CSV table of C-alpha atoms in Angstrom, one decimal:
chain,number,residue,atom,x,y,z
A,250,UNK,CA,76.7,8.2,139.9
A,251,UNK,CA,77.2,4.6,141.1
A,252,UNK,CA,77.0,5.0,144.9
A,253,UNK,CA,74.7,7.2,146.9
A,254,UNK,CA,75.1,7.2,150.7
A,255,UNK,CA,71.6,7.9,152.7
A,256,UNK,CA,72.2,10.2,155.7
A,257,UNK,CA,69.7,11.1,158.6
A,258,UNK,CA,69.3,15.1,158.1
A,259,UNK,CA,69.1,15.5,161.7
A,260,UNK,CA,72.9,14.4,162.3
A,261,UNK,CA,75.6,16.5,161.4
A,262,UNK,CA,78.4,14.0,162.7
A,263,UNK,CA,76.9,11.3,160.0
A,264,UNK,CA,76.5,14.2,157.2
A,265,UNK,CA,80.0,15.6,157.8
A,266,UNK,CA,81.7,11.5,157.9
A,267,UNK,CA,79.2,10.7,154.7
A,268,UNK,CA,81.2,13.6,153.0
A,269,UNK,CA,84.0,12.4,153.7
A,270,UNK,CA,83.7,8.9,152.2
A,271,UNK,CA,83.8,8.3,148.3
A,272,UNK,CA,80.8,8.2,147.5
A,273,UNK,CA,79.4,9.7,144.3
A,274,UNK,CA,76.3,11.0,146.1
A,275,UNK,CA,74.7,11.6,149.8
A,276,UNK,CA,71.0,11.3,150.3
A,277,UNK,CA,70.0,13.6,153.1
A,278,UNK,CA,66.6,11.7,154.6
A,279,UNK,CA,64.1,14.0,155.9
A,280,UNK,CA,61.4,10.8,155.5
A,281,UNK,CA,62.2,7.8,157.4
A,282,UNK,CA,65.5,8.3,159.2
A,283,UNK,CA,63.6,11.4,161.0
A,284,UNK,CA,61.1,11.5,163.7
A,285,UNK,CA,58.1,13.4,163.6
A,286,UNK,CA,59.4,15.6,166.5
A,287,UNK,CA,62.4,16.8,164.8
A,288,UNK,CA,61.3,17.0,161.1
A,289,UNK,CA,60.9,20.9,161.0
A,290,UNK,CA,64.5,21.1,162.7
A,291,UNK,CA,66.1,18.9,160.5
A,292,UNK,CA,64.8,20.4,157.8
A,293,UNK,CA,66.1,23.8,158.6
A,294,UNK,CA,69.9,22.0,159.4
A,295,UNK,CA,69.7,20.5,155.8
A,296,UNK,CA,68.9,23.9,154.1
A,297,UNK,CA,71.6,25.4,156.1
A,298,UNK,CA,74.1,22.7,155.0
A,299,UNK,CA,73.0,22.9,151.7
A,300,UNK,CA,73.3,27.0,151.6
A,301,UNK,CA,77.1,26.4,153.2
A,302,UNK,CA,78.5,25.8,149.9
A,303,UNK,CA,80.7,22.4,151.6
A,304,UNK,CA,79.4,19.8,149.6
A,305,UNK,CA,83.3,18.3,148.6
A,306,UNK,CA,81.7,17.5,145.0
A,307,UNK,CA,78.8,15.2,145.9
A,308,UNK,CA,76.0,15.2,144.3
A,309,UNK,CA,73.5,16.3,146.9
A,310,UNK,CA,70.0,14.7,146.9
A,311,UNK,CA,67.4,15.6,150.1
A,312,UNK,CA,64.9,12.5,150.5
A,313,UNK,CA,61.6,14.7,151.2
A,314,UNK,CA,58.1,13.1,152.8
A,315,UNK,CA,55.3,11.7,150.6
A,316,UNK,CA,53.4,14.1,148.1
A,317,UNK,CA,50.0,13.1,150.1
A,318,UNK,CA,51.3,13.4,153.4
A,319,UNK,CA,51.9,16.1,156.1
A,320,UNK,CA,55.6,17.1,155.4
A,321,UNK,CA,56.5,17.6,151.8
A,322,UNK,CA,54.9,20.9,150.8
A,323,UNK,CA,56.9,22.4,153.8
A,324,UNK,CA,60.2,20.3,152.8
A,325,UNK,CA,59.7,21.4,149.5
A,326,UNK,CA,59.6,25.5,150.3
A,327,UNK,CA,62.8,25.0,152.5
A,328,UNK,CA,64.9,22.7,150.5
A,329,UNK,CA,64.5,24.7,147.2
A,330,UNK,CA,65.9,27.7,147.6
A,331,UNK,CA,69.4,26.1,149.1
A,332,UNK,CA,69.7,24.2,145.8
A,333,UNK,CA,70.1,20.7,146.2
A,334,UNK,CA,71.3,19.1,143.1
A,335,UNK,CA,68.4,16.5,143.5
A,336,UNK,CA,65.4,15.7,145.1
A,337,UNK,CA,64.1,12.4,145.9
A,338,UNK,CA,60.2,11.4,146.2
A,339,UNK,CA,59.5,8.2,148.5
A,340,UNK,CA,56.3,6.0,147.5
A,341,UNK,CA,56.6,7.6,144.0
A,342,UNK,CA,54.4,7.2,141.1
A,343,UNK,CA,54.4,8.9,137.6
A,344,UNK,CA,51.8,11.2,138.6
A,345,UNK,CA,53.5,12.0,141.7
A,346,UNK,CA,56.4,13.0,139.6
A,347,UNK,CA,54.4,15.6,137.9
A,348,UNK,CA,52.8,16.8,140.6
A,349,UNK,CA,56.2,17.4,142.6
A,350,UNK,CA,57.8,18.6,139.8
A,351,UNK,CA,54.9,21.5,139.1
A,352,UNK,CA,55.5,22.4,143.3
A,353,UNK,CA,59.6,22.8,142.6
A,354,UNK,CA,58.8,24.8,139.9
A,355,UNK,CA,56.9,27.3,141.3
A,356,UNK,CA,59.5,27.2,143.9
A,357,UNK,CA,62.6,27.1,141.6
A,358,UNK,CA,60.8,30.1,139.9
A,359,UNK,CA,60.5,32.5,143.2
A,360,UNK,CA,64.0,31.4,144.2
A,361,UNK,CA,65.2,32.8,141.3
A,362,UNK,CA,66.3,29.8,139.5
A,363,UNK,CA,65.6,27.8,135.8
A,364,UNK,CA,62.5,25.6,135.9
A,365,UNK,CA,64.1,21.7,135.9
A,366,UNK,CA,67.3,22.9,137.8
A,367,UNK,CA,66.6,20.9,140.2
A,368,UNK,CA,66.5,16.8,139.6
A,369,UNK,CA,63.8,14.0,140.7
A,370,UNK,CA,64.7,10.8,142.1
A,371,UNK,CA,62.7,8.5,143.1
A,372,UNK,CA,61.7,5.3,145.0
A,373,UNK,CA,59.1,3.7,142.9
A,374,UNK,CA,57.8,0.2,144.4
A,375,UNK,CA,57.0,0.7,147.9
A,376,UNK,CA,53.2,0.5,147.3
A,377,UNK,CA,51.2,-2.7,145.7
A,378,UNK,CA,49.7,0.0,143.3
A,379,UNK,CA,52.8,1.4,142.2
A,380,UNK,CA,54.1,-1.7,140.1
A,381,UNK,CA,51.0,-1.7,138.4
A,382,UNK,CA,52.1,2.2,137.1
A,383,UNK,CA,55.8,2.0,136.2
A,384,UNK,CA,55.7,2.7,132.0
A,385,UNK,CA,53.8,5.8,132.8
A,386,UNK,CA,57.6,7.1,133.9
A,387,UNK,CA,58.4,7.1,129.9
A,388,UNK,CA,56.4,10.3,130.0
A,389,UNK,CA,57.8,12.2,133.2
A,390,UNK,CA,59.1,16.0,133.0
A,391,UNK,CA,62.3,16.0,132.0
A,392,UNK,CA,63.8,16.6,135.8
A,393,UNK,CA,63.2,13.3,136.3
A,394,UNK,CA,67.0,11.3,136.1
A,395,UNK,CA,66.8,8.2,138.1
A,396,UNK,CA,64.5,5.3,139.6
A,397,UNK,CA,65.2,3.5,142.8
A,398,UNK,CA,63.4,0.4,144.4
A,399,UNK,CA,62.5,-0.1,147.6
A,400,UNK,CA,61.4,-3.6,149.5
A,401,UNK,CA,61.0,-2.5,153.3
A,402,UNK,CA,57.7,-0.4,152.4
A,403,UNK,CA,56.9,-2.6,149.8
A,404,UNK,CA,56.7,-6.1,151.9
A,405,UNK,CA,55.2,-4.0,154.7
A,406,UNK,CA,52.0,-2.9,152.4
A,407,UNK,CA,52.2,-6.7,150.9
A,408,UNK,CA,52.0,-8.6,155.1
A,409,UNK,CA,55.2,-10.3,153.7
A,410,UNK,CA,57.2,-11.7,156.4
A,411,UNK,CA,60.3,-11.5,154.8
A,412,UNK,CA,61.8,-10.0,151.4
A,413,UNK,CA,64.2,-12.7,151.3
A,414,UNK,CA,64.7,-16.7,150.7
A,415,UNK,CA,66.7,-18.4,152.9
A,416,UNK,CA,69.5,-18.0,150.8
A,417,UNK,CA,69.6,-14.1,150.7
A,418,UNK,CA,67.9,-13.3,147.4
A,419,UNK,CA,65.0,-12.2,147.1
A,420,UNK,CA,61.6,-13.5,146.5
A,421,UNK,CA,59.5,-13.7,143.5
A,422,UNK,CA,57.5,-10.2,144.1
A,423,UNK,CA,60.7,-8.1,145.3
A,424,UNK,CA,62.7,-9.5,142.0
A,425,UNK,CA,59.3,-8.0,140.0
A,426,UNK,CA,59.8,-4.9,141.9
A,427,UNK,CA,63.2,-4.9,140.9
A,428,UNK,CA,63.3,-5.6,137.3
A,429,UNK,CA,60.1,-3.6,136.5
A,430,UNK,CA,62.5,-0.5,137.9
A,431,UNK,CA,65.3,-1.7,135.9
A,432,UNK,CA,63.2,-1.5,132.5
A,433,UNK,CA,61.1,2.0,133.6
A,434,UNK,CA,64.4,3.9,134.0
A,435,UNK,CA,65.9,2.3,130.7
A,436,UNK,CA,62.8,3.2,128.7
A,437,UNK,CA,62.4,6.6,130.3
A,438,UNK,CA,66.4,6.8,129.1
A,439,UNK,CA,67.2,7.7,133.2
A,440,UNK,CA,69.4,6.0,135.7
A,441,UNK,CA,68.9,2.7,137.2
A,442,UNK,CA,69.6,2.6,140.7
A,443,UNK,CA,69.3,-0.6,142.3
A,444,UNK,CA,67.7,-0.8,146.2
A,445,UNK,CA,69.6,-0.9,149.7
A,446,UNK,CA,71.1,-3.5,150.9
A,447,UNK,CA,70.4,-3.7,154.5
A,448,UNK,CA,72.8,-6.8,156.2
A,449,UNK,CA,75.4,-3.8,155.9
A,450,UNK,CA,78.2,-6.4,157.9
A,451,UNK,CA,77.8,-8.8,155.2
A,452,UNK,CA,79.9,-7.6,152.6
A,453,UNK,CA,79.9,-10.9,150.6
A,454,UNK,CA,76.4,-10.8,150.5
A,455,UNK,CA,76.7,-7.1,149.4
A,456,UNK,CA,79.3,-8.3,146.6
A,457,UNK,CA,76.6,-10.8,145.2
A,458,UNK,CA,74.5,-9.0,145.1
A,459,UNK,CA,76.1,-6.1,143.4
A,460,UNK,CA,77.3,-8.9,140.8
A,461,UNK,CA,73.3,-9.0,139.7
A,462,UNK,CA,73.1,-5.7,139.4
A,463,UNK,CA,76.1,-4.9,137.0
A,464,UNK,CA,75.1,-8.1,134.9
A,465,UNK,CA,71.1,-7.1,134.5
A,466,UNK,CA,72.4,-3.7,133.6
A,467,UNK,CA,72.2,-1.2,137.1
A,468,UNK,CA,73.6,2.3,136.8
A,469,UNK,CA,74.1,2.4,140.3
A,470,UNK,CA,73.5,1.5,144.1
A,471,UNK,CA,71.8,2.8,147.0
A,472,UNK,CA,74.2,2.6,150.4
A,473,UNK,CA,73.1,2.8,154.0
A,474,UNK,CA,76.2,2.2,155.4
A,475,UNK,CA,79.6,4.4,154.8
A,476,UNK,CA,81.2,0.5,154.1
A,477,UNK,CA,79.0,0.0,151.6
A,478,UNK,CA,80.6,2.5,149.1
A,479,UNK,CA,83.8,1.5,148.6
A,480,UNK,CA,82.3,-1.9,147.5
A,481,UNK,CA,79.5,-0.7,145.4
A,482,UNK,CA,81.7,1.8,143.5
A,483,UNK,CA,84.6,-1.0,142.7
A,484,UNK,CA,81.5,-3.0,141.4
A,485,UNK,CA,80.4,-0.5,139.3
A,486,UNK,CA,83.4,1.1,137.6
A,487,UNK,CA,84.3,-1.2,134.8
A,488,UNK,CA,87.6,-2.9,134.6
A,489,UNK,CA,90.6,-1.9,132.6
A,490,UNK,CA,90.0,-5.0,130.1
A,491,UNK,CA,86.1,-4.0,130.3
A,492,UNK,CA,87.0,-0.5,128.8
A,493,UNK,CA,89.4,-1.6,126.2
A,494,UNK,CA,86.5,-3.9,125.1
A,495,UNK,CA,84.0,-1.7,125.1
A,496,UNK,CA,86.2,0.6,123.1
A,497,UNK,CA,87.2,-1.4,120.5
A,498,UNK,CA,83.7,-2.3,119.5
A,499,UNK,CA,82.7,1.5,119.5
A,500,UNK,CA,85.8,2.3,117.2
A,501,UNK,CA,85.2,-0.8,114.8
A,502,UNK,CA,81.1,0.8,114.3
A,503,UNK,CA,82.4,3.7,113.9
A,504,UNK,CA,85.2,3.0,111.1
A,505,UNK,CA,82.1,1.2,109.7
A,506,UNK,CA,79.1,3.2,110.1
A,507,UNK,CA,76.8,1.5,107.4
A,508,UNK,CA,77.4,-1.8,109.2
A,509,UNK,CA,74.3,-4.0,111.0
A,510,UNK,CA,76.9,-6.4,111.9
A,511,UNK,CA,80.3,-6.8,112.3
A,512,UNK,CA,83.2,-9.2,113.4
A,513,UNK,CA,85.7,-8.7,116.1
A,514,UNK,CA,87.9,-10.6,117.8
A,515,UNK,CA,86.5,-13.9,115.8
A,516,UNK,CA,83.3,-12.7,117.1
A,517,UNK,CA,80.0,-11.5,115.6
A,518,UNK,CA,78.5,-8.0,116.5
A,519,UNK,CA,75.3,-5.8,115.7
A,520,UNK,CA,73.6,-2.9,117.2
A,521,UNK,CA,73.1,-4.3,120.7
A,522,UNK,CA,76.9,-4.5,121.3
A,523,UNK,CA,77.3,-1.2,120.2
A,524,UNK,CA,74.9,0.1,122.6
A,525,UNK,CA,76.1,-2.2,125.7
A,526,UNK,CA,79.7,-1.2,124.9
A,527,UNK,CA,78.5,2.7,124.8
A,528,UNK,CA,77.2,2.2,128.6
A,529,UNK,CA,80.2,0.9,129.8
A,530,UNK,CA,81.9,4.2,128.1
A,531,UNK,CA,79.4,5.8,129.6
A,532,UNK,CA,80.1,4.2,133.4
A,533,UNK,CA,83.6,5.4,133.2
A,534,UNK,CA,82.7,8.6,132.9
A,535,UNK,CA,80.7,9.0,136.1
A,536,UNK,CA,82.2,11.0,139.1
């Protein structure tokens, strides 16, 4: 996946446009985007949506409440049996992860389905504590298969005024935030999945930002604007010269598998090549 679209799950008109765009993936919110009022509602529109079968091959994700508060157990027992293809936790932690993932079993269980056939995403820095807790992902269940950022939450628990410099990038803690998500999803061998951004009318800000994101190694991008995708896909699918690249370093390991390093093009190239070169392989391949 490289772009996934969030969606209020109280509005059908945005669900049914948000499947109609091109991206890879739609995140139907039941945290944030609904009110308190019309969470049982919208919870009961999304499992009917999801039970319709019309998903127009997107990867479907539902955005439940927070383990520790009011909503998610009953999110959780509606949203399982209509079979999302993912789940994703808000103001996650490793232990949270284990703890949702025992609840979705016992549900994926009664529902008739495998344990772990339903995946965990998550947004992993929107509490102070959470940054402190992000290797402890190396050892989540197995569902688990992608960590997102978040700096709304995050600077809201912090008093910071703004998540930005003047200049549009962000400050010193949100970058920490950012790259400590980057490394947890690589070592826990998950996606990557870089945070919203929100000026959603400023697509050269959006394009800049995507460029940080390819070159420190994101999988993909959240979107909260249909706009967004189109941009954050082209960013993420690797060029035509990209590909040939990468492909010629995977062929010249392989014709060479007892090799450490190798030349190419006048250049030299070891292991760490190989393995960059095998993501970009890997990036054409998503949906």
């Amino acid at each position: 996946m490289r772009s996934l679209l969030f969606v209020p799950a109280d509005s059908e008109k945005k669900r049914t446009k948000a499947l109609d765009t091109q991206a890879d993936g739609i995140i139907l919110d039941l945290e944030d985007s609904v009110a308190a009022s019309a969470k049982a509602d919208a919870r009961a529109d999304t499992a009917a949506f999801l039970s319709s079968g019309d998903r127009n091959g997107k990867a479907i994700v539902v955005r439940v409440n927070p383990l520790d508060g009011d909503y998610c157990e009953a999110d959780v027992t509606a949203i399982i049996p209509a079979r999302p293809d993912y789940l994703m936790l808000p103001k996650a932690t490793p232990e949270g992860v284990q703890d949702l993932s025992d609840v979705m079993a016992a549900h994926e269980t009664k529902a008739g389905m495998d344990v772990g056939a339903i995946g965990v995403l998550t947004v992993s820095t929107e509490t102070p504590a959470a940054l402190f807790a992000m290797d402890g992902y190396v050892h989540a269940p197995d569902r688990l298969a992608g960590l997102s950022w978040g700096a709304e939450d995050l600077a809201a628990e912090l008093g910071a005024t703004s998540n930005r410099r003047a200049d549009g990038t962000y400050t010193d803690i949100f970058r920490l935030a950012r790259s400590l998500t980057l490394a947890a999803a690589r070592a826990a061998g998950v996606l990557a999945i870089d945070g919203v951004y929100t000026d959603f009318r400023n697509e050269d800000g959006l394009r800049a930002e995507l460029a940080d994101a390819v070159r420190d190694g994101f999988d993909a991008k959240l979107a909260i604007h249909p706009a967004q995708v189109p941009v954050i896909n082209e960013a993420l699918t690797p060029s035509a010269d990209e590909i040939a690249h990468a492909k010629a370093i995977v062929d010249a390991f392989d014709a060479a598998p007892d090799a450490g390093v190798l030349s190419l093009d006048g250049k030299m190239l070891d292991r760490p090549h190989l393995l960059q070169a095998r993501r970009v392989l890997m990036r054409t391949s998503q949906p």
